[in-house]
PDB file of C-alpha atoms and ligand atoms in Angstrom:
ATOM      1  CA  MET A   1     112.718  88.200 103.509  1.00 80.00           C
ATOM      2  CA  PRO A   2     113.451  90.874 100.680  1.00 91.00           C
ATOM      3  CA  ARG A   3     111.484  90.594  97.446  1.00 97.00           C
ATOM      4  CA  ILE A   4     113.508  90.117  94.419  1.00 98.00           C
ATOM      5  CA  ALA A   5     113.106  91.235  90.800  1.00 98.00           C
ATOM      6  CA  TYR A   6     115.217  90.224  87.787  1.00 98.00           C
ATOM      7  CA  VAL A   7     116.194  93.120  85.538  1.00 98.00           C
ATOM      8  CA  ASN A   8     117.982  92.960  82.757  1.00 98.00           C
ATOM      9  CA  GLY A   9     120.487  90.221  83.608  1.00 97.00           C
ATOM     10  CA  ARG A  10     120.399  90.758  87.356  1.00 98.00           C
ATOM     11  CA  TYR A  11     118.815  89.645  90.710  1.00 98.00           C
ATOM     12  CA  VAL A  12     118.098  92.852  92.443  1.00 98.00           C
ATOM     13  CA  ARG A  13     116.002  93.605  95.420  1.00 98.00           C
ATOM     14  CA  HIS A  14     112.448  94.736  94.123  1.00 98.00           C
ATOM     15  CA  SER A  15     112.481  97.995  96.476  1.00 97.00           C
ATOM     16  CA  SER A  16     115.335  99.314  94.518  1.00 95.00           C
ATOM     17  CA  ALA A  17     114.736  97.466  90.946  1.00 97.00           C
ATOM     18  CA  MET A  18     114.932 100.237  88.218  1.00 97.00           C
ATOM     19  CA  VAL A  19     114.765 100.624  84.614  1.00 97.00           C
ATOM     20  CA  HIS A  20     116.435 103.452  82.347  1.00 98.00           C
ATOM     21  CA  ILE A  21     114.129 106.651  81.865  1.00 98.00           C
ATOM     22  CA  GLU A  22     114.450 106.057  78.164  1.00 98.00           C
ATOM     23  CA  ASP A  23     113.226 102.463  77.929  1.00 98.00           C
ATOM     24  CA  ARG A  24     110.499 102.352  75.254  1.00 98.00           C
ATOM     25  CA  GLY A  25     107.944 100.514  77.700  1.00 98.00           C
ATOM     26  CA  TYR A  26     108.147 103.715  79.688  1.00 98.00           C
ATOM     27  CA  GLN A  27     107.687 106.141  76.951  1.00 98.00           C
ATOM     28  CA  PHE A  28     105.575 104.414  74.407  1.00 98.00           C
ATOM     29  CA  ALA A  29     103.992 101.296  76.296  1.00 98.00           C
ATOM     30  CA  ASP A  30     106.172  99.795  73.501  1.00 98.00           C
ATOM     31  CA  GLY A  31     106.072  96.264  75.192  1.00 98.00           C
ATOM     32  CA  VAL A  32     104.386  92.929  75.913  1.00 99.00           C
ATOM     33  CA  TYR A  33     103.773  91.166  79.094  1.00 98.00           C
ATOM     34  CA  GLU A  34     102.630  87.869  80.463  1.00 98.00           C
ATOM     35  CA  VAL A  35     101.225  86.778  84.122  1.00 98.00           C
ATOM     36  CA  CYS A  36     101.066  83.257  85.076  1.00 98.00           C
ATOM     37  CA  GLU A  37      99.889  81.584  87.892  1.00 97.00           C
ATOM     38  CA  ILE A  38     101.831  79.435  90.646  1.00 97.00           C
ATOM     39  CA  ARG A  39      99.785  76.865  92.599  1.00 95.00           C
ATOM     40  CA  HIS A  40     101.090  74.549  94.895  1.00 95.00           C
ATOM     41  CA  GLY A  41     104.702  75.070  93.651  1.00 97.00           C
ATOM     42  CA  TYR A  42     103.476  74.554  90.251  1.00 97.00           C
ATOM     43  CA  ILE A  43     103.653  76.716  87.305  1.00 98.00           C
ATOM     44  CA  VAL A  44     100.223  76.614  85.715  1.00 98.00           C
ATOM     45  CA  ASP A  45     100.058  76.591  81.835  1.00 98.00           C
ATOM     46  CA  MET A  46     103.494  77.961  81.295  1.00 98.00           C
ATOM     47  CA  THR A  47     104.000  76.635  77.722  1.00 98.00           C
ATOM     48  CA  ARG A  48     100.802  78.301  76.865  1.00 98.00           C
ATOM     49  CA  HIS A  49     101.943  81.573  78.102  1.00 98.00           C
ATOM     50  CA  LEU A  50     105.281  81.323  76.274  1.00 98.00           C
ATOM     51  CA  ASN A  51     103.444  80.712  73.242  1.00 98.00           C
ATOM     52  CA  ARG A  52     101.280  83.884  73.501  1.00 98.00           C
ATOM     53  CA  LEU A  53     104.495  85.803  74.624  1.00 98.00           C
ATOM     54  CA  ASP A  54     106.236  84.309  71.435  1.00 98.00           C
ATOM     55  CA  ARG A  55     103.083  85.780  69.351  1.00 98.00           C
ATOM     56  CA  SER A  56     102.826  89.185  70.767  1.00 98.00           C
ATOM     57  CA  LEU A  57     106.610  90.146  70.587  1.00 98.00           C
ATOM     58  CA  GLY A  58     106.185  88.513  66.824  1.00 98.00           C
ATOM     59  CA  GLU A  59     103.098  90.792  66.219  1.00 98.00           C
ATOM     60  CA  LEU A  60     105.363  94.239  67.499  1.00 98.00           C
ATOM     61  CA  ARG A  61     108.447  92.763  66.131  1.00 98.00           C
ATOM     62  CA  ILE A  62     110.544  92.806  69.342  1.00 98.00           C
ATOM     63  CA  SER A  63     112.911  90.371  69.528  1.00 98.00           C
ATOM     64  CA  TRP A  64     113.156  87.562  72.301  1.00 98.00           C
ATOM     65  CA  PRO A  65     115.399  89.063  74.979  1.00 98.00           C
ATOM     66  CA  MET A  66     117.018  85.224  75.763  1.00 98.00           C
ATOM     67  CA  SER A  67     116.298  81.934  74.772  1.00 98.00           C
ATOM     68  CA  ARG A  68     112.886  80.010  75.577  1.00 98.00           C
ATOM     69  CA  ASP A  69     114.949  77.735  77.876  1.00 98.00           C
ATOM     70  CA  ALA A  70     117.026  80.458  79.270  1.00 98.00           C
ATOM     71  CA  LEU A  71     113.820  82.377  80.191  1.00 98.00           C
ATOM     72  CA  THR A  72     112.374  79.422  81.802  1.00 98.00           C
ATOM     73  CA  GLN A  73     115.176  79.218  83.981  1.00 98.00           C
ATOM     74  CA  VAL A  74     115.197  82.962  84.873  1.00 98.00           C
ATOM     75  CA  ILE A  75     111.357  82.737  85.853  1.00 98.00           C
ATOM     76  CA  ARG A  76     112.078  79.443  87.962  1.00 98.00           C
ATOM     77  CA  GLN A  77     114.689  81.135  89.676  1.00 98.00           C
ATOM     78  CA  THR A  78     112.856  84.393  90.417  1.00 98.00           C
ATOM     79  CA  LEU A  79     110.100  82.306  91.736  1.00 98.00           C
ATOM     80  CA  ARG A  80     112.467  80.320  94.021  1.00 98.00           C
ATOM     81  CA  ARG A  81     114.201  83.409  95.083  1.00 98.00           C
ATOM     82  CA  ASN A  82     110.962  84.852  96.427  1.00 98.00           C
ATOM     83  CA  HIS A  83     109.533  81.395  97.997  1.00 98.00           C
ATOM     84  CA  VAL A  84     106.478  81.506  95.823  1.00 98.00           C
ATOM     85  CA  ARG A  85     104.489  78.515  96.273  1.00 96.00           C
ATOM     86  CA  ASN A  86     100.864  80.171  95.599  1.00 96.00           C
ATOM     87  CA  GLY A  87     100.904  83.551  93.631  1.00 97.00           C
ATOM     88  CA  LEU A  88     101.934  84.463  90.246  1.00 98.00           C
ATOM     89  CA  PHE A  89     104.990  85.653  88.002  1.00 98.00           C
ATOM     90  CA  TYR A  90     104.792  89.048  85.843  1.00 98.00           C
ATOM     91  CA  LEU A  91     107.269  89.322  83.081  1.00 98.00           C
ATOM     92  CA  GLN A  92     107.621  91.947  80.604  1.00 98.00           C
ATOM     93  CA  VAL A  93     109.522  92.648  77.493  1.00 99.00           C
ATOM     94  CA  THR A  94     110.215  95.953  75.728  1.00 98.00           C
ATOM     95  CA  ARG A  95     111.627  97.133  72.692  1.00 98.00           C
ATOM     96  CA  GLY A  96     114.577  98.196  75.144  1.00 98.00           C
ATOM     97  CA  VAL A  97     116.477 101.561  75.727  1.00 98.00           C
ATOM     98  CA  ALA A  98     117.075 104.174  73.173  1.00 98.00           C
ATOM     99  CA  ARG A  99     117.058 108.049  72.412  1.00 98.00           C
ATOM    100  CA  ARG A 100     113.499 108.962  72.456  1.00 98.00           C
ATOM    101  CA  ASP A 101     112.305 108.597  68.809  1.00 98.00           C
ATOM    102  CA  HIS A 102     108.834 107.246  67.510  1.00 98.00           C
ATOM    103  CA  VAL A 103     110.600 104.822  64.895  1.00 98.00           C
ATOM    104  CA  PHE A 104     112.333 101.531  66.308  1.00 98.00           C
ATOM    105  CA  PRO A 105     115.647 101.643  67.599  1.00 98.00           C
ATOM    106  CA  VAL A 106     118.693 100.805  65.549  1.00 97.00           C
ATOM    107  CA  GLN A 107     118.862  96.736  64.892  1.00 95.00           C
ATOM    108  CA  GLY A 108     120.706  94.904  67.672  1.00 95.00           C
ATOM    109  CA  THR A 109     119.311  97.294  70.391  1.00 98.00           C
ATOM    110  CA  PRO A 110     118.804  94.625  73.090  1.00 98.00           C
ATOM    111  CA  PRO A 111     115.062  94.339  74.573  1.00 98.00           C
ATOM    112  CA  SER A 112     114.733  95.041  78.158  1.00 98.00           C
ATOM    113  CA  LEU A 113     113.282  92.079  80.414  1.00 98.00           C
ATOM    114  CA  VAL A 114     111.801  92.578  83.696  1.00 98.00           C
ATOM    115  CA  ILE A 115     110.427  89.473  85.870  1.00 98.00           C
ATOM    116  CA  THR A 116     108.621  89.992  89.267  1.00 98.00           C
ATOM    117  CA  ALA A 117     107.171  87.376  91.175  1.00 98.00           C
ATOM    118  CA  LYS A 118     104.615  87.575  94.457  1.00 97.00           C
ATOM    119  CA  SER A 119     103.016  85.289  96.717  1.00 97.00           C
ATOM    120  CA  THR A 120      98.896  85.818  96.964  1.00 95.00           C
ATOM    121  CA  ASP A 121      96.528  84.828  99.808  1.00 91.00           C
ATOM    122  CA  PRO A 122      94.228  81.773  98.612  1.00 87.00           C
ATOM    123  CA  SER A 123      91.867  82.798 101.113  1.00 88.00           C
ATOM    124  CA  ILE A 124      90.974  86.223  99.011  1.00 88.00           C
ATOM    125  CA  ILE A 125      90.189  84.066  96.073  1.00 88.00           C
ATOM    126  CA  ALA A 126      88.125  81.469  97.921  1.00 89.00           C
ATOM    127  CA  ALA A 127      86.118  84.570  99.337  1.00 88.00           C
ATOM    128  CA  LYS A 128      85.586  85.894  96.088  1.00 88.00           C
ATOM    129  CA  ASN A 129      84.338  82.478  94.453  1.00 90.00           C
ATOM    130  CA  ALA A 130      82.091  82.021  97.508  1.00 91.00           C
ATOM    131  CA  ASN A 131      80.489  85.313  97.268  1.00 93.00           C
ATOM    132  CA  GLY A 132      80.760  86.238  93.334  1.00 96.00           C
ATOM    133  CA  ILE A 133      81.678  89.475  92.406  1.00 96.00           C
ATOM    134  CA  LYS A 134      80.039  92.676  90.786  1.00 98.00           C
ATOM    135  CA  ALA A 135      80.976  94.075  87.418  1.00 98.00           C
ATOM    136  CA  ILE A 136      79.743  97.155  85.480  1.00 98.00           C
ATOM    137  CA  THR A 137      79.532  97.538  81.575  1.00 98.00           C
ATOM    138  CA  VAL A 138      81.798 100.242  79.713  1.00 98.00           C
ATOM    139  CA  PHE A 139      82.202 101.231  76.204  1.00 98.00           C
ATOM    140  CA  ASP A 140      85.231  99.733  74.652  1.00 98.00           C
ATOM    141  CA  ASN A 141      87.462 102.519  74.218  1.00 97.00           C
ATOM    142  CA  ARG A 142      90.832 100.628  73.314  1.00 98.00           C
ATOM    143  CA  TRP A 143      92.636 100.289  70.002  1.00 97.00           C
ATOM    144  CA  ASP A 144      91.970  97.501  67.754  1.00 94.00           C
ATOM    145  CA  ARG A 145      94.802  95.215  68.415  1.00 97.00           C
ATOM    146  CA  VAL A 146      94.054  93.863  71.909  1.00 98.00           C
ATOM    147  CA  ASP A 147      94.760  90.323  70.531  1.00 97.00           C
ATOM    148  CA  ILE A 148      98.401  91.673  71.317  1.00 98.00           C
ATOM    149  CA  LYS A 149      99.287  91.277  75.268  1.00 98.00           C
ATOM    150  CA  SER A 150     100.928  95.236  75.151  1.00 98.00           C
ATOM    151  CA  VAL A 151     101.613  96.786  78.292  1.00 98.00           C
ATOM    152  CA  GLY A 152      99.492  99.769  76.691  1.00 98.00           C
ATOM    153  CA  LEU A 153      96.757  99.505  79.500  1.00 98.00           C
ATOM    154  CA  LEU A 154      95.399 102.806  80.375  1.00 98.00           C
ATOM    155  CA  PRO A 155      92.049 102.190  78.873  1.00 98.00           C
ATOM    156  CA  ASN A 156      91.903  99.110  81.089  1.00 98.00           C
ATOM    157  CA  ALA A 157      93.203 100.814  84.209  1.00 98.00           C
ATOM    158  CA  MET A 158      90.579 103.748  83.548  1.00 98.00           C
ATOM    159  CA  ALA A 159      87.872 101.229  83.355  1.00 98.00           C
ATOM    160  CA  ARG A 160      89.159  99.166  86.431  1.00 98.00           C
ATOM    161  CA  GLN A 161      89.046 102.444  88.210  1.00 98.00           C
ATOM    162  CA  GLN A 162      85.501 103.132  87.101  1.00 98.00           C
ATOM    163  CA  ALA A 163      84.335  99.859  88.219  1.00 98.00           C
ATOM    164  CA  LYS A 164      86.094 100.289  91.618  1.00 98.00           C
ATOM    165  CA  GLU A 165      84.232 103.634  92.326  1.00 98.00           C
ATOM    166  CA  ALA A 166      80.909 102.130  91.329  1.00 98.00           C
ATOM    167  CA  GLY A 167      81.454  99.321  94.076  1.00 98.00           C
ATOM    168  CA  ALA A 168      82.375  96.760  91.545  1.00 98.00           C
ATOM    169  CA  GLN A 169      85.558  94.708  90.794  1.00 97.00           C
ATOM    170  CA  GLU A 170      85.472  94.297  87.022  1.00 98.00           C
ATOM    171  CA  ALA A 171      84.395  96.481  83.903  1.00 98.00           C
ATOM    172  CA  ILE A 172      82.914  94.537  80.955  1.00 98.00           C
ATOM    173  CA  TYR A 173      83.747  95.967  77.694  1.00 98.00           C
ATOM    174  CA  ILE A 174      80.820  96.506  75.156  1.00 98.00           C
ATOM    175  CA  ASP A 175      81.498  96.828  71.340  1.00 97.00           C
ATOM    176  CA  ALA A 176      79.319  99.498  69.121  1.00 96.00           C
ATOM    177  CA  ASP A 177      76.917  97.116  68.271  1.00 97.00           C
ATOM    178  CA  GLY A 178      76.189  96.242  71.928  1.00 97.00           C
ATOM    179  CA  MET A 179      77.929  93.053  72.221  1.00 98.00           C
ATOM    180  CA  VAL A 180      79.986  92.074  75.014  1.00 98.00           C
ATOM    181  CA  LYS A 181      83.677  91.740  74.365  1.00 98.00           C
ATOM    182  CA  GLU A 182      86.023  90.878  77.588  1.00 98.00           C
ATOM    183  CA  GLY A 183      86.867  92.573  80.991  1.00 98.00           C
ATOM    184  CA  ALA A 184      89.479  95.255  81.615  1.00 98.00           C
ATOM    185  CA  ALA A 185      91.593  92.172  82.572  1.00 98.00           C
ATOM    186  CA  THR A 186      89.593  89.235  82.118  1.00 98.00           C
ATOM    187  CA  ASN A 187      87.721  86.990  79.472  1.00 98.00           C
ATOM    188  CA  VAL A 188      83.810  87.069  79.921  1.00 98.00           C
ATOM    189  CA  TRP A 189      81.717  83.657  79.815  1.00 98.00           C
ATOM    190  CA  ILE A 190      78.053  82.933  80.199  1.00 98.00           C
ATOM    191  CA  VAL A 191      75.879  80.015  80.841  1.00 98.00           C
ATOM    192  CA  ASP A 192      72.962  80.774  78.439  1.00 97.00           C
ATOM    193  CA  ARG A 193      69.492  79.629  78.768  1.00 95.00           C
ATOM    194  CA  ASN A 194      70.083  76.354  77.218  1.00 95.00           C
ATOM    195  CA  GLY A 195      72.827  75.670  79.457  1.00 96.00           C
ATOM    196  CA  THR A 196      75.446  76.374  76.751  1.00 97.00           C
ATOM    197  CA  LEU A 197      79.055  77.946  78.032  1.00 98.00           C
ATOM    198  CA  VAL A 198      79.241  80.926  75.670  1.00 98.00           C
ATOM    199  CA  THR A 199      82.253  83.319  74.963  1.00 98.00           C
ATOM    200  CA  ARG A 200      83.098  85.598  72.447  1.00 98.00           C
ATOM    201  CA  PRO A 201      85.314  84.298  69.653  1.00 97.00           C
ATOM    202  CA  ALA A 202      89.080  85.363  69.939  1.00 96.00           C
ATOM    203  CA  ASP A 203      89.534  87.214  66.940  1.00 83.00           C
ATOM    204  CA  HIS A 204      91.263  90.695  66.940  1.00 76.00           C
ATOM    205  CA  GLY A 205      88.489  92.130  69.221  1.00 92.00           C
ATOM    206  CA  ILE A 206      89.879  90.650  72.520  1.00 98.00           C
ATOM    207  CA  LEU A 207      92.885  88.985  73.953  1.00 98.00           C
ATOM    208  CA  ARG A 208      92.691  85.142  73.560  1.00 98.00           C
ATOM    209  CA  GLY A 209      93.005  84.235  77.457  1.00 98.00           C
ATOM    210  CA  ILE A 210      95.291  81.180  78.539  1.00 98.00           C
ATOM    211  CA  THR A 211      92.647  80.450  80.936  1.00 98.00           C
ATOM    212  CA  ARG A 212      89.752  80.831  78.585  1.00 98.00           C
ATOM    213  CA  THR A 213      91.761  78.190  76.258  1.00 98.00           C
ATOM    214  CA  THR A 214      92.538  75.818  79.139  1.00 98.00           C
ATOM    215  CA  LEU A 215      88.642  76.319  80.396  1.00 98.00           C
ATOM    216  CA  MET A 216      87.895  74.957  76.788  1.00 97.00           C
ATOM    217  CA  ASP A 217      89.711  72.025  77.786  1.00 97.00           C
ATOM    218  CA  VAL A 218      87.977  71.528  81.136  1.00 97.00           C
ATOM    219  CA  GLY A 219      84.497  72.112  79.241  1.00 96.00           C
ATOM    220  CA  ALA A 220      85.390  69.318  77.146  1.00 96.00           C
ATOM    221  CA  LYS A 221      86.386  67.052  80.157  1.00 96.00           C
ATOM    222  CA  LEU A 222      82.837  67.860  81.689  1.00 96.00           C
ATOM    223  CA  GLU A 223      81.306  66.986  78.794  1.00 96.00           C
ATOM    224  CA  LEU A 224      79.835  70.557  78.538  1.00 97.00           C
ATOM    225  CA  LYS A 225      78.446  72.150  75.319  1.00 97.00           C
ATOM    226  CA  ILE A 226      80.730  75.180  74.489  1.00 97.00           C
ATOM    227  CA  GLU A 227      79.999  78.013  71.863  1.00 98.00           C
ATOM    228  CA  GLU A 228      82.233  80.547  70.981  1.00 98.00           C
ATOM    229  CA  ARG A 229      79.852  83.530  69.357  1.00 97.00           C
ATOM    230  CA  ASN A 230      79.040  86.894  70.083  1.00 97.00           C
ATOM    231  CA  PHE A 231      76.357  87.643  72.805  1.00 98.00           C
ATOM    232  CA  SER A 232      74.599  90.965  73.873  1.00 98.00           C
ATOM    233  CA  VAL A 233      74.181  92.845  77.025  1.00 98.00           C
ATOM    234  CA  PRO A 234      70.659  91.806  77.564  1.00 98.00           C
ATOM    235  CA  GLU A 235      71.442  87.961  76.951  1.00 98.00           C
ATOM    236  CA  MET A 236      74.180  88.473  79.752  1.00 98.00           C
ATOM    237  CA  LEU A 237      72.147  89.988  82.304  1.00 98.00           C
ATOM    238  CA  GLY A 238      69.292  87.261  81.454  1.00 98.00           C
ATOM    239  CA  ALA A 239      71.999  84.420  81.641  1.00 98.00           C
ATOM    240  CA  ARG A 240      71.916  81.204  84.207  1.00 98.00           C
ATOM    241  CA  GLU A 241      75.535  82.184  85.248  1.00 98.00           C
ATOM    242  CA  VAL A 242      78.230  84.670  84.357  1.00 98.00           C
ATOM    243  CA  PHE A 243      81.695  84.223  84.938  1.00 98.00           C
ATOM    244  CA  ILE A 244      85.116  85.748  84.323  1.00 98.00           C
ATOM    245  CA  THR A 245      88.716  84.199  83.729  1.00 98.00           C
ATOM    246  CA  ALA A 246      91.976  85.124  83.881  1.00 98.00           C
ATOM    247  CA  ALA A 247      95.237  83.616  85.073  1.00 97.00           C
ATOM    248  CA  THR A 248      94.948  85.495  88.410  1.00 90.00           C
ATOM    249  CA  SER A 249      91.624  84.505  89.409  1.00 85.00           C
ATOM    250  CA  ILE A 250      90.903  81.348  87.296  1.00 90.00           C
ATOM    251  CA  CYS A 251      87.115  81.648  87.358  1.00 94.00           C
ATOM    252  CA  PHE A 252      85.445  84.208  89.306  1.00 95.00           C
ATOM    253  CA  PRO A 253      81.542  84.277  89.413  1.00 97.00           C
ATOM    254  CA  VAL A 254      79.553  87.525  88.369  1.00 98.00           C
ATOM    255  CA  VAL A 255      76.490  87.805  90.665  1.00 98.00           C
ATOM    256  CA  SER A 256      75.750  91.770  89.707  1.00 98.00           C
ATOM    257  CA  ILE A 257      76.153  93.742  86.873  1.00 98.00           C
ATOM    258  CA  ASP A 258      75.348  97.560  86.263  1.00 98.00           C
ATOM    259  CA  GLY A 259      73.563  96.846  89.803  1.00 98.00           C
ATOM    260  CA  GLN A 260      71.357  94.205  88.232  1.00 98.00           C
ATOM    261  CA  THR A 261      71.189  90.760  90.016  1.00 98.00           C
ATOM    262  CA  ILE A 262      72.225  87.813  87.515  1.00 98.00           C
ATOM    263  CA  ALA A 263      70.084  84.645  88.266  1.00 97.00           C
ATOM    264  CA  ASN A 264      69.354  84.234  92.012  1.00 97.00           C
ATOM    265  CA  GLY A 265      72.239  86.188  93.016  1.00 97.00           C
ATOM    266  CA  HIS A 266      74.549  83.523  94.007  1.00 97.00           C
ATOM    267  CA  PRO A 267      77.682  82.061  92.353  1.00 97.00           C
ATOM    268  CA  GLY A 268      76.175  78.952  89.784  1.00 96.00           C
ATOM    269  CA  SER A 269      77.068  75.353  89.893  1.00 96.00           C
ATOM    270  CA  ILE A 270      78.847  75.313  86.489  1.00 96.00           C
ATOM    271  CA  SER A 271      81.624  77.655  87.391  1.00 96.00           C
ATOM    272  CA  HIS A 272      82.090  75.906  90.623  1.00 96.00           C
ATOM    273  CA  LYS A 273      82.765  72.581  88.933  1.00 96.00           C
ATOM    274  CA  ILE A 274      84.843  74.046  86.440  1.00 96.00           C
ATOM    275  CA  ARG A 275      87.055  75.320  89.478  1.00 94.00           C
ATOM    276  CA  GLU A 276      87.068  71.926  90.997  1.00 94.00           C
ATOM    277  CA  VAL A 277      88.559  70.433  87.714  1.00 96.00           C
ATOM    278  CA  PHE A 278      90.416  73.416  86.372  1.00 97.00           C
ATOM    279  CA  PHE A 279      94.029  72.385  88.119  1.00 95.00           C
ATOM    280  CA  ASP A 280      93.579  68.686  87.079  1.00 96.00           C
ATOM    281  CA  VAL A 281      93.435  69.506  83.411  1.00 97.00           C
ATOM    282  CA  ALA A 282      95.937  72.362  82.895  1.00 98.00           C
ATOM    283  CA  GLU A 283      99.722  71.961  82.465  1.00 98.00           C
ATOM    284  CA  LYS A 284     101.653  72.110  85.656  1.00 97.00           C
ATOM    285  CA  ILE A 285     105.323  72.258  85.812  1.00 97.00           C
ATOM    286  CA  ALA A 286     107.163  72.080  88.791  1.00 97.00           C
ATOM    287  CA  ILE A 287     109.077  75.548  90.180  1.00 97.00           C
TER     288      ILE A 287
HETATM  289  N1  PDD B   1      94.956  89.678  82.441  1.00 65.37           N
HETATM  290  N2  PDD B   1      91.639  90.023  78.777  1.00 65.37           N
HETATM  291  C1  PDD B   1      92.314  90.993  79.003  1.00 65.37           C
HETATM  292  C2  PDD B   1      92.491  92.367  78.709  1.00 65.37           C
HETATM  293  C3  PDD B   1      93.573  90.574  80.076  1.00 65.37           C
HETATM  294  O1  PDD B   1      94.220  91.618  80.717  1.00 65.37           O
HETATM  295  C4  PDD B   1      93.521  89.452  80.617  1.00 65.37           C
HETATM  296  C5  PDD B   1      94.408  88.575  81.419  1.00 65.37           C
HETATM  297  C6  PDD B   1      92.750  88.318  80.125  1.00 65.37           C
HETATM  298  C7  PDD B   1      92.604  86.945  80.385  1.00 65.37           C
HETATM  299  O2  PDD B   1      93.721  86.187  80.012  1.00 65.37           O
HETATM  300  P1  PDD B   1      94.713  85.060  80.746  1.00 65.37           P
HETATM  301  O3  PDD B   1      93.716  83.922  81.167  1.00 65.37           O
HETATM  302  O4  PDD B   1      95.925  84.782  79.726  1.00 65.37           O
HETATM  303  O5  PDD B   1      95.153  85.366  82.124  1.00 65.37           O
HETATM  304  C8  PDD B   1      91.629  88.664  79.125  1.00 65.37           C
HETATM  305  C9  PDD B   1      96.513  89.723  83.065  1.00 65.37           C
HETATM  306  C10 PDD B   1      95.926  88.780  84.117  1.00 65.37           C
HETATM  307  C11 PDD B   1      96.801  90.839  83.761  1.00 65.37           C
HETATM  308  O6  PDD B   1      96.739  92.155  83.141  1.00 65.37           O
HETATM  309  O7  PDD B   1      96.900  91.200  85.209  1.00 65.37           O
END
């Protein structure tokens, strides 16, 4: 069964799907994206993802490619055509196609919209949860508007590659004061010495992850104490638990950072509990 992509108004074979060479996403990374999880035939937290898309588009003054209702229908159709039950959809909106010029194209230039969907193997995620993952720390060299989910991900790609070459799966960004920011494609959490769940405030220094937001609801349901505050690398290395969150992974335990073992080197109980109830708390909309 061929994979199908939605590209600017048409459902086309993924293998031959194309955008114009002067799409501003291609030339200037002038676009935004969302990645949303699909689980057991349900779209997880779509309302929050589309709210964040709205914010990203607004911050960059890119218009919606179609109404929110129409976009929801196209997302559903793309998922159906790819028979996704467990997996994700990827959605990208750029400022559209125009002759190369740094300034914005003339008003009325239609934004480009691409949506892809893919199935993922739940057993790979289960193995990562059972064993935990390794991470490295890297200095944050990104621009200061990482609160916008822009497709300008070159520093993130470089950091992930650096992690891979060090035998790790995630790179954790550190700011100029030695405080933890977020992962190359995840938010970072610790369970501190008092058993409190701690994550960095979602100001302009990090992306406000949707999984991060829903995890706050999960924490409230589990009656866990949650604090949004900065924490240092030594505090993270000495934490009871460290885990990372993203729509694609929900909550992966981190058992080693820069070659140093976290706690006893095994995934912790809090992240386990969070995973158990996450999907009961998250919004689920049938495909
Ligand atoms: N990344 N921080 C960064 C830099 C991210 O790229 C992501 C998500 C997150 C977590 O956000 P959310 O919980 O909404 O997925 C935090 C996606 C999954 C990606 O780029 O593939």
